Protein backbone atom coordinates (compact mmCIF):
# COMPACT_ATOMS: atom_id res chain seq x y z
CA UNK A 1 0.00 0.00 0.00
CA UNK A 2 1.41 3.30 -1.07
CA UNK A 3 1.33 6.22 1.37
CA UNK A 4 -0.49 9.24 0.17
CA UNK A 5 1.40 12.48 0.16
CA UNK A 6 -0.10 15.43 1.98
CA UNK A 7 -1.89 17.86 -0.30
CA UNK A 8 0.19 20.82 -1.36
CA UNK A 9 -1.06 23.97 -2.91
CA UNK A 10 0.30 24.84 -6.26
CA UNK A 11 2.27 28.06 -6.53
CA UNK A 12 0.59 30.88 -8.34
CA UNK A 13 1.96 31.47 -11.85
CA UNK A 14 3.64 34.78 -11.05
CA UNK A 15 5.86 33.26 -8.26
CA UNK A 16 8.84 31.04 -8.80
CA UNK A 17 10.84 28.99 -6.34
CA UNK A 18 13.90 31.22 -6.75
CA UNK A 19 12.02 34.27 -5.51
CA UNK A 20 10.79 32.60 -2.32
CA UNK A 21 12.86 32.39 0.82
CA UNK A 22 14.51 29.05 1.47
CA UNK A 23 14.61 29.14 5.26
CA UNK A 24 12.04 29.35 7.96
CA UNK A 25 12.63 31.09 11.24
CA UNK A 26 10.86 29.80 14.31
CA UNK A 27 10.86 31.87 17.48
CA UNK A 28 11.10 29.68 20.56
CA UNK A 29 10.50 31.32 23.89
CA UNK A 30 12.27 29.68 26.76
CA UNK A 31 10.08 29.54 29.83
CA UNK A 32 11.84 29.84 33.15
CA UNK A 33 11.88 26.66 35.21
CA UNK A 34 9.34 26.54 38.02
CA UNK A 35 10.68 27.31 41.47
CA UNK A 36 11.64 24.26 43.50
CA UNK A 37 9.05 23.11 46.05
CA UNK A 38 9.41 24.29 49.63
CA UNK A 39 10.48 21.80 52.26
CA UNK A 40 9.54 23.80 55.43
CA UNK A 41 12.66 22.52 57.22
CA UNK A 42 13.14 25.50 59.57
CA UNK A 43 9.46 25.56 60.54
CA UNK A 44 9.60 21.83 61.27
CA UNK A 45 12.75 22.27 63.34
CA UNK A 46 11.10 24.93 65.52
CA UNK A 47 7.95 22.84 65.83
CA UNK A 48 10.10 19.92 66.95
CA UNK A 49 11.97 22.00 69.52
CA UNK A 50 9.15 24.14 70.91
CA UNK A 51 5.86 22.40 70.24
CA UNK A 52 6.33 18.70 69.82
CA UNK A 53 2.79 17.64 70.75
CA UNK A 54 2.30 13.89 70.07
CA UNK A 55 5.56 13.95 68.07
CA UNK A 56 3.92 15.94 65.27
CA UNK A 57 6.96 18.22 65.12
CA UNK A 58 9.29 15.26 64.79
CA UNK A 59 7.16 13.76 62.02
CA UNK A 60 7.11 17.13 60.24
CA UNK A 61 10.89 17.32 60.55
CA UNK A 62 11.29 13.83 59.05
CA UNK A 63 9.04 14.72 56.11
CA UNK A 64 10.93 17.99 55.60
CA UNK A 65 14.24 16.15 55.39
CA UNK A 66 12.71 13.67 52.92
CA UNK A 67 11.43 16.60 50.87
CA UNK A 68 14.87 18.20 50.81
CA UNK A 69 16.44 14.89 49.73
CA UNK A 70 13.95 14.53 46.87
CA UNK A 71 14.59 18.12 45.82
CA UNK A 72 18.35 17.48 45.67
CA UNK A 73 17.74 14.38 43.56
CA UNK A 74 15.55 16.37 41.14
CA UNK A 75 12.30 14.56 41.97
CA UNK A 76 10.13 17.66 42.31
CA UNK A 77 6.81 15.81 42.52
CA UNK A 78 8.07 13.69 45.43
CA UNK A 79 9.54 16.78 47.09
CA UNK A 80 6.23 18.59 46.70
CA UNK A 81 4.35 15.68 48.25
CA UNK A 82 6.67 15.36 51.25
CA UNK A 83 6.81 19.15 51.67
CA UNK A 84 3.03 19.52 51.73
CA UNK A 85 2.77 16.70 54.30
CA UNK A 86 5.33 18.50 56.48
CA UNK A 87 3.37 21.74 56.11
CA UNK A 88 0.10 20.12 57.20
CA UNK A 89 1.78 18.45 60.18
CA UNK A 90 3.29 21.80 61.19
CA UNK A 91 -0.08 23.53 60.91
CA UNK A 92 -1.76 20.82 62.99
CA UNK A 93 0.92 21.03 65.69
CA UNK A 94 0.66 24.83 65.71
CA UNK A 95 -3.14 24.79 66.12
CA UNK A 96 -2.93 22.22 68.93
CA UNK A 97 -0.20 24.21 70.69
CA UNK A 98 -2.22 27.43 70.44
CA UNK A 99 -5.25 25.64 71.88
CA UNK A 100 -3.16 24.28 74.77
CA UNK A 101 -1.77 27.75 75.54
CA UNK A 102 -5.28 29.26 75.52
CA UNK A 103 -6.61 26.51 77.82
CA UNK A 104 -3.71 26.98 80.25
CA UNK A 105 -4.21 30.76 80.31
CA UNK A 106 -7.94 30.35 80.99
CA UNK A 107 -7.35 27.80 83.76
CA UNK A 108 -4.67 29.92 85.46
CA UNK A 109 -6.82 33.04 85.30
CA UNK A 110 -9.82 31.15 86.72
CA UNK A 111 -7.66 29.72 89.51
CA UNK A 112 -6.28 33.18 90.30
CA UNK A 113 -9.79 34.67 90.48
CA UNK A 114 -10.87 32.06 93.02
CA UNK A 115 -13.34 30.04 91.00
CA UNK A 116 -11.73 26.76 92.02
CA UNK A 117 -11.90 27.39 95.80
CA UNK A 118 -13.46 24.36 97.54
CA UNK A 119 -16.58 25.06 99.61
CA UNK A 120 -16.18 25.24 103.39
CA UNK A 121 -16.69 21.95 105.26
CA UNK A 122 -20.20 21.28 106.47
CA UNK A 123 -20.60 20.00 110.02
CA UNK A 124 -23.55 18.33 111.62
CA UNK A 125 -23.82 15.15 109.61
CA UNK A 126 -21.64 13.01 111.82
CA UNK A 127 -18.44 14.58 110.71
CA UNK A 128 -16.40 16.80 112.96
CA UNK A 129 -17.51 18.46 116.21
CA UNK A 130 -21.23 19.01 116.85
PDB file of C-alpha atoms in Angstrom:
ATOM      1  CA  UNK A   1       0.000   0.000   0.000  1.00  0.00           C
ATOM      2  CA  UNK A   2       1.412   3.296  -1.069  1.00  0.00           C
ATOM      3  CA  UNK A   3       1.326   6.220   1.369  1.00  0.00           C
ATOM      4  CA  UNK A   4      -0.493   9.239   0.169  1.00  0.00           C
ATOM      5  CA  UNK A   5       1.396  12.477   0.161  1.00  0.00           C
ATOM      6  CA  UNK A   6      -0.097  15.429   1.979  1.00  0.00           C
ATOM      7  CA  UNK A   7      -1.893  17.858  -0.296  1.00  0.00           C
ATOM      8  CA  UNK A   8       0.187  20.819  -1.358  1.00  0.00           C
ATOM      9  CA  UNK A   9      -1.062  23.970  -2.906  1.00  0.00           C
ATOM     10  CA  UNK A  10       0.296  24.838  -6.262  1.00  0.00           C
ATOM     11  CA  UNK A  11       2.269  28.059  -6.527  1.00  0.00           C
ATOM     12  CA  UNK A  12       0.595  30.885  -8.341  1.00  0.00           C
ATOM     13  CA  UNK A  13       1.962  31.473 -11.854  1.00  0.00           C
ATOM     14  CA  UNK A  14       3.640  34.784 -11.046  1.00  0.00           C
ATOM     15  CA  UNK A  15       5.860  33.263  -8.264  1.00  0.00           C
ATOM     16  CA  UNK A  16       8.845  31.043  -8.804  1.00  0.00           C
ATOM     17  CA  UNK A  17      10.845  28.986  -6.339  1.00  0.00           C
ATOM     18  CA  UNK A  18      13.900  31.216  -6.752  1.00  0.00           C
ATOM     19  CA  UNK A  19      12.019  34.268  -5.508  1.00  0.00           C
ATOM     20  CA  UNK A  20      10.792  32.600  -2.320  1.00  0.00           C
ATOM     21  CA  UNK A  21      12.864  32.392   0.817  1.00  0.00           C
ATOM     22  CA  UNK A  22      14.507  29.047   1.468  1.00  0.00           C
ATOM     23  CA  UNK A  23      14.609  29.143   5.257  1.00  0.00           C
ATOM     24  CA  UNK A  24      12.038  29.350   7.965  1.00  0.00           C
ATOM     25  CA  UNK A  25      12.631  31.090  11.245  1.00  0.00           C
ATOM     26  CA  UNK A  26      10.860  29.802  14.306  1.00  0.00           C
ATOM     27  CA  UNK A  27      10.863  31.872  17.477  1.00  0.00           C
ATOM     28  CA  UNK A  28      11.100  29.677  20.559  1.00  0.00           C
ATOM     29  CA  UNK A  29      10.504  31.320  23.891  1.00  0.00           C
ATOM     30  CA  UNK A  30      12.271  29.684  26.759  1.00  0.00           C
ATOM     31  CA  UNK A  31      10.080  29.536  29.830  1.00  0.00           C
ATOM     32  CA  UNK A  32      11.843  29.836  33.150  1.00  0.00           C
ATOM     33  CA  UNK A  33      11.881  26.658  35.214  1.00  0.00           C
ATOM     34  CA  UNK A  34       9.342  26.537  38.021  1.00  0.00           C
ATOM     35  CA  UNK A  35      10.677  27.307  41.474  1.00  0.00           C
ATOM     36  CA  UNK A  36      11.642  24.259  43.499  1.00  0.00           C
ATOM     37  CA  UNK A  37       9.052  23.113  46.050  1.00  0.00           C
ATOM     38  CA  UNK A  38       9.412  24.294  49.625  1.00  0.00           C
ATOM     39  CA  UNK A  39      10.484  21.802  52.255  1.00  0.00           C
ATOM     40  CA  UNK A  40       9.545  23.800  55.431  1.00  0.00           C
ATOM     41  CA  UNK A  41      12.660  22.517  57.218  1.00  0.00           C
ATOM     42  CA  UNK A  42      13.138  25.498  59.567  1.00  0.00           C
ATOM     43  CA  UNK A  43       9.463  25.564  60.544  1.00  0.00           C
ATOM     44  CA  UNK A  44       9.603  21.833  61.273  1.00  0.00           C
ATOM     45  CA  UNK A  45      12.747  22.272  63.345  1.00  0.00           C
ATOM     46  CA  UNK A  46      11.099  24.934  65.520  1.00  0.00           C
ATOM     47  CA  UNK A  47       7.946  22.839  65.830  1.00  0.00           C
ATOM     48  CA  UNK A  48      10.101  19.917  66.954  1.00  0.00           C
ATOM     49  CA  UNK A  49      11.971  22.003  69.523  1.00  0.00           C
ATOM     50  CA  UNK A  50       9.152  24.136  70.907  1.00  0.00           C
ATOM     51  CA  UNK A  51       5.858  22.405  70.240  1.00  0.00           C
ATOM     52  CA  UNK A  52       6.329  18.698  69.816  1.00  0.00           C
ATOM     53  CA  UNK A  53       2.793  17.642  70.753  1.00  0.00           C
ATOM     54  CA  UNK A  54       2.295  13.893  70.074  1.00  0.00           C
ATOM     55  CA  UNK A  55       5.559  13.947  68.072  1.00  0.00           C
ATOM     56  CA  UNK A  56       3.921  15.939  65.267  1.00  0.00           C
ATOM     57  CA  UNK A  57       6.957  18.220  65.125  1.00  0.00           C
ATOM     58  CA  UNK A  58       9.290  15.258  64.790  1.00  0.00           C
ATOM     59  CA  UNK A  59       7.159  13.765  62.016  1.00  0.00           C
ATOM     60  CA  UNK A  60       7.108  17.134  60.238  1.00  0.00           C
ATOM     61  CA  UNK A  61      10.894  17.324  60.549  1.00  0.00           C
ATOM     62  CA  UNK A  62      11.290  13.830  59.049  1.00  0.00           C
ATOM     63  CA  UNK A  63       9.044  14.716  56.107  1.00  0.00           C
ATOM     64  CA  UNK A  64      10.925  17.987  55.605  1.00  0.00           C
ATOM     65  CA  UNK A  65      14.237  16.146  55.393  1.00  0.00           C
ATOM     66  CA  UNK A  66      12.707  13.673  52.925  1.00  0.00           C
ATOM     67  CA  UNK A  67      11.430  16.597  50.872  1.00  0.00           C
ATOM     68  CA  UNK A  68      14.870  18.196  50.807  1.00  0.00           C
ATOM     69  CA  UNK A  69      16.444  14.890  49.731  1.00  0.00           C
ATOM     70  CA  UNK A  70      13.946  14.530  46.874  1.00  0.00           C
ATOM     71  CA  UNK A  71      14.590  18.117  45.818  1.00  0.00           C
ATOM     72  CA  UNK A  72      18.349  17.482  45.674  1.00  0.00           C
ATOM     73  CA  UNK A  73      17.741  14.377  43.555  1.00  0.00           C
ATOM     74  CA  UNK A  74      15.549  16.365  41.144  1.00  0.00           C
ATOM     75  CA  UNK A  75      12.298  14.564  41.970  1.00  0.00           C
ATOM     76  CA  UNK A  76      10.126  17.664  42.312  1.00  0.00           C
ATOM     77  CA  UNK A  77       6.812  15.812  42.525  1.00  0.00           C
ATOM     78  CA  UNK A  78       8.068  13.691  45.430  1.00  0.00           C
ATOM     79  CA  UNK A  79       9.543  16.780  47.091  1.00  0.00           C
ATOM     80  CA  UNK A  80       6.234  18.591  46.705  1.00  0.00           C
ATOM     81  CA  UNK A  81       4.349  15.679  48.254  1.00  0.00           C
ATOM     82  CA  UNK A  82       6.670  15.362  51.254  1.00  0.00           C
ATOM     83  CA  UNK A  83       6.806  19.148  51.674  1.00  0.00           C
ATOM     84  CA  UNK A  84       3.029  19.516  51.732  1.00  0.00           C
ATOM     85  CA  UNK A  85       2.769  16.703  54.296  1.00  0.00           C
ATOM     86  CA  UNK A  86       5.333  18.498  56.480  1.00  0.00           C
ATOM     87  CA  UNK A  87       3.370  21.736  56.111  1.00  0.00           C
ATOM     88  CA  UNK A  88       0.101  20.122  57.199  1.00  0.00           C
ATOM     89  CA  UNK A  89       1.783  18.454  60.179  1.00  0.00           C
ATOM     90  CA  UNK A  90       3.292  21.802  61.194  1.00  0.00           C
ATOM     91  CA  UNK A  91      -0.080  23.531  60.908  1.00  0.00           C
ATOM     92  CA  UNK A  92      -1.756  20.820  62.988  1.00  0.00           C
ATOM     93  CA  UNK A  93       0.920  21.031  65.693  1.00  0.00           C
ATOM     94  CA  UNK A  94       0.656  24.826  65.711  1.00  0.00           C
ATOM     95  CA  UNK A  95      -3.138  24.785  66.119  1.00  0.00           C
ATOM     96  CA  UNK A  96      -2.932  22.216  68.931  1.00  0.00           C
ATOM     97  CA  UNK A  97      -0.198  24.214  70.693  1.00  0.00           C
ATOM     98  CA  UNK A  98      -2.217  27.435  70.440  1.00  0.00           C
ATOM     99  CA  UNK A  99      -5.255  25.638  71.882  1.00  0.00           C
ATOM    100  CA  UNK A 100      -3.160  24.282  74.767  1.00  0.00           C
ATOM    101  CA  UNK A 101      -1.774  27.750  75.538  1.00  0.00           C
ATOM    102  CA  UNK A 102      -5.278  29.259  75.523  1.00  0.00           C
ATOM    103  CA  UNK A 103      -6.614  26.508  77.820  1.00  0.00           C
ATOM    104  CA  UNK A 104      -3.706  26.976  80.250  1.00  0.00           C
ATOM    105  CA  UNK A 105      -4.205  30.761  80.313  1.00  0.00           C
ATOM    106  CA  UNK A 106      -7.939  30.351  80.992  1.00  0.00           C
ATOM    107  CA  UNK A 107      -7.346  27.801  83.764  1.00  0.00           C
ATOM    108  CA  UNK A 108      -4.667  29.921  85.459  1.00  0.00           C
ATOM    109  CA  UNK A 109      -6.821  33.041  85.300  1.00  0.00           C
ATOM    110  CA  UNK A 110      -9.816  31.153  86.723  1.00  0.00           C
ATOM    111  CA  UNK A 111      -7.662  29.721  89.508  1.00  0.00           C
ATOM    112  CA  UNK A 112      -6.281  33.180  90.297  1.00  0.00           C
ATOM    113  CA  UNK A 113      -9.788  34.669  90.479  1.00  0.00           C
ATOM    114  CA  UNK A 114     -10.869  32.060  93.021  1.00  0.00           C
ATOM    115  CA  UNK A 115     -13.337  30.036  90.995  1.00  0.00           C
ATOM    116  CA  UNK A 116     -11.734  26.762  92.022  1.00  0.00           C
ATOM    117  CA  UNK A 117     -11.897  27.391  95.799  1.00  0.00           C
ATOM    118  CA  UNK A 118     -13.464  24.364  97.542  1.00  0.00           C
ATOM    119  CA  UNK A 119     -16.581  25.064  99.615  1.00  0.00           C
ATOM    120  CA  UNK A 120     -16.175  25.240 103.392  1.00  0.00           C
ATOM    121  CA  UNK A 121     -16.691  21.954 105.258  1.00  0.00           C
ATOM    122  CA  UNK A 122     -20.197  21.276 106.466  1.00  0.00           C
ATOM    123  CA  UNK A 123     -20.601  19.996 110.018  1.00  0.00           C
ATOM    124  CA  UNK A 124     -23.554  18.332 111.618  1.00  0.00           C
ATOM    125  CA  UNK A 125     -23.818  15.148 109.613  1.00  0.00           C
ATOM    126  CA  UNK A 126     -21.640  13.012 111.817  1.00  0.00           C
ATOM    127  CA  UNK A 127     -18.438  14.583 110.712  1.00  0.00           C
ATOM    128  CA  UNK A 128     -16.404  16.795 112.965  1.00  0.00           C
ATOM    129  CA  UNK A 129     -17.505  18.457 116.214  1.00  0.00           C
ATOM    130  CA  UNK A 130     -21.228  19.006 116.854  1.00  0.00           C
TER     131      UNK A 130
END
